[in-house]
Amino acid sequence: MKKNIAININGVEHRAQVEPRLLLVHFLREVAGFTGTHIGCETSLCGACTVLLDGRAVKSCTVLAVQADGRSVTTIEGLAQGNRLHAIQEGFWEEHGLQCGYCTPGMIMCAHDLLERSATPTEQEIRQALDGNLCRCTGYQHIVNSVQAAARKLGKRKATRAVAAD
Amino acid sequence: MIPAAFSYESPRTLKEALALLESNPNAKLLAGGHSLLPAMKLRLATPPALIDLGRIPDLNYIRDTGDHLAIGALTPHAAVASSELLHRMSPLLAEAADSIGDVQVRNRGTIGGSLAQAHPNADYPAAILALDAEIVTLSRTGEHVIPAREFFTGMFTTALSANEIITEVRVPKTTGAGAAYKKFAHPASGYAVVGVATVVRKHGNAIESAAIGITGVSGTPYRATAVENALRGKPASAIADASRRAADGIEAIGDTFASPGYRRHLAMVFTRRALETALARARAK
Ligand SMILES: Cc1cc2nc3c(=O)[nH]c(=O)nc-3n(C[C@H](O)[C@H](O)[C@H](O)COP(=O)(O)OP(=O)(O)OC[C@H]3O[C@@H](n4cnc5c(N)ncnc54)[C@H](O)[C@@H]3O)c2cc1C
Ligand code: FES
Ligand code: FES
């Protein structure tokens, strides 16, 4: 029997009638049209499908859409503000954190989860945080550099905001 | 990779969940879904109905109850790993939780789900055994408390009956003791090829007692009682020799990744490492 669900995606509510077996990643891509979330392995191993569910990184191929009913999801499309890329996206751009780009949305969402918890992670912490995300192209070093660059940018923006508030 | 069709219920209370289980004996409980959903996508599991525990409030907590810390069944691994209460009073469980899979798995997977699954390479069982934790369950007949040593009965099998829901895990405070979890992680999945958890108490320069739980070596996690007995009252120098008995009397499992002989060897090495680390962390009486 189909279920009525409502998921807030990137700040906008999306309602649909779905089969309970529909995976969140298929809801995002095929029902709501957010194809920035990629499907790599579909077996919970590659991290390409990572999105934020209530702010925490999850593999959307291993969550049912019905489990996300009433909750909020952020996908890669939800990070930029207008034409201004998010600091993590800028970091990946400037530090060559991608080649084919297939793993990138998942890497960025996972980096987002990390930087929310820890503003100045060490290289080791970054590598541990991205442990569930595979990249077949970059060899990871540039991805780590990108996350470090993003952390610096976010730190600077926070400092600027604090000065402005004084 | 789409699961076979099933009907889905999301009860708001434990009572409702129990009633649903009763009326639908083939239904499966759904917690974090990080064992069940992968199995359903591969159609290794095709339950006709899922009862999602995820919307029952107040099963996600870590509380100080005096002698013990109580952890709600729906508490995700990430919350256990970062719990200030656990780090201060019973750090072994947090250390084991922190080593599970990856960030995304730890954000979804729950302690109750992991224990019910009883995967032979899961991390929690080693810690649960070494701590002599208790697993609290609820069924129509009331609340039951299952000691860790009676809980794991085989590969993917536990003392739980089909109409029973895990509600809480209770771990003792280990103030003064030293604890450590050491695992040889499978490089792809992160599961423990072998994992050893230990709680060591020190008296002067001697080991007063050591409790050792081992996962991954055999189908069922176990207490390494031969090592525990060999260490009672002994100095640290006894650890290397005693650790050789880490798989005494145990039938080791083998697969394409690790043969039974290799697993036995890993059991010895990781028992030694866990004991040495735990002893260094213990405060002498
Ligand atoms: C990529 C990947 C890597 C992983 N790596 C590791 C690892 O390194 N170490 C490790 O230990 N685990 C690992 N896991 C497994 C993970 O820890 C799971 O989260 C855990 O085994 C199951 O917990 P869950 O909450 O997801 O349970 P679910 O998948 O929802 O349920 C599992 C089983 O338990 C039953 N169940 C769930 N909750 C209850 C309850 N409260 N009472 C009674 N029965 C219940 C369900 O009916 C089902 O049969 C990994 C999983 C993945 C996908
Ligand atoms: S597609 Fe979800 S983890 Fe690979
Ligand atoms: S950039 Fe190609 S997979 Fe990572």
Tab-separated table of C-alpha atoms and ligand atoms in Angstrom, chain A residues 97-104 107 134-140 143, ligand 3:
chain	number	residue	atom	x	y	z
A	97	GLY	CA	39.221	18.174	-5.541
A	98	LEU	CA	37.549	16.429	-8.476
A	99	GLN	CA	38.246	14.893	-11.831
A	100	CYS	CA	35.183	13.074	-13.210
A	101	GLY	CA	33.030	14.508	-10.411
A	102	TYR	CA	31.042	11.349	-9.757
A	103	CYS	CA	31.975	11.053	-6.099
A	104	THR	CA	32.014	14.821	-5.482
A	107	MET	CA	32.323	13.914	-0.616
A	134	LEU	CA	35.233	6.177	-2.566
A	135	CYS	CA	36.903	8.120	-5.380
A	136	ARG	CA	38.246	6.316	-8.430
A	137	CYS	CA	40.068	9.361	-9.844
A	138	THR	CA	41.866	11.729	-7.513
A	139	GLY	CA	43.845	9.558	-5.121
A	140	TYR	CA	42.173	11.559	-2.294
A	143	ILE	CA	40.066	16.084	-1.755
C	3	FES	S1	36.455	12.461	-9.062
C	3	FES	FE1	35.992	10.701	-10.227
C	3	FES	S2	35.321	9.334	-8.662
C	3	FES	FE2	36.084	10.980	-7.518
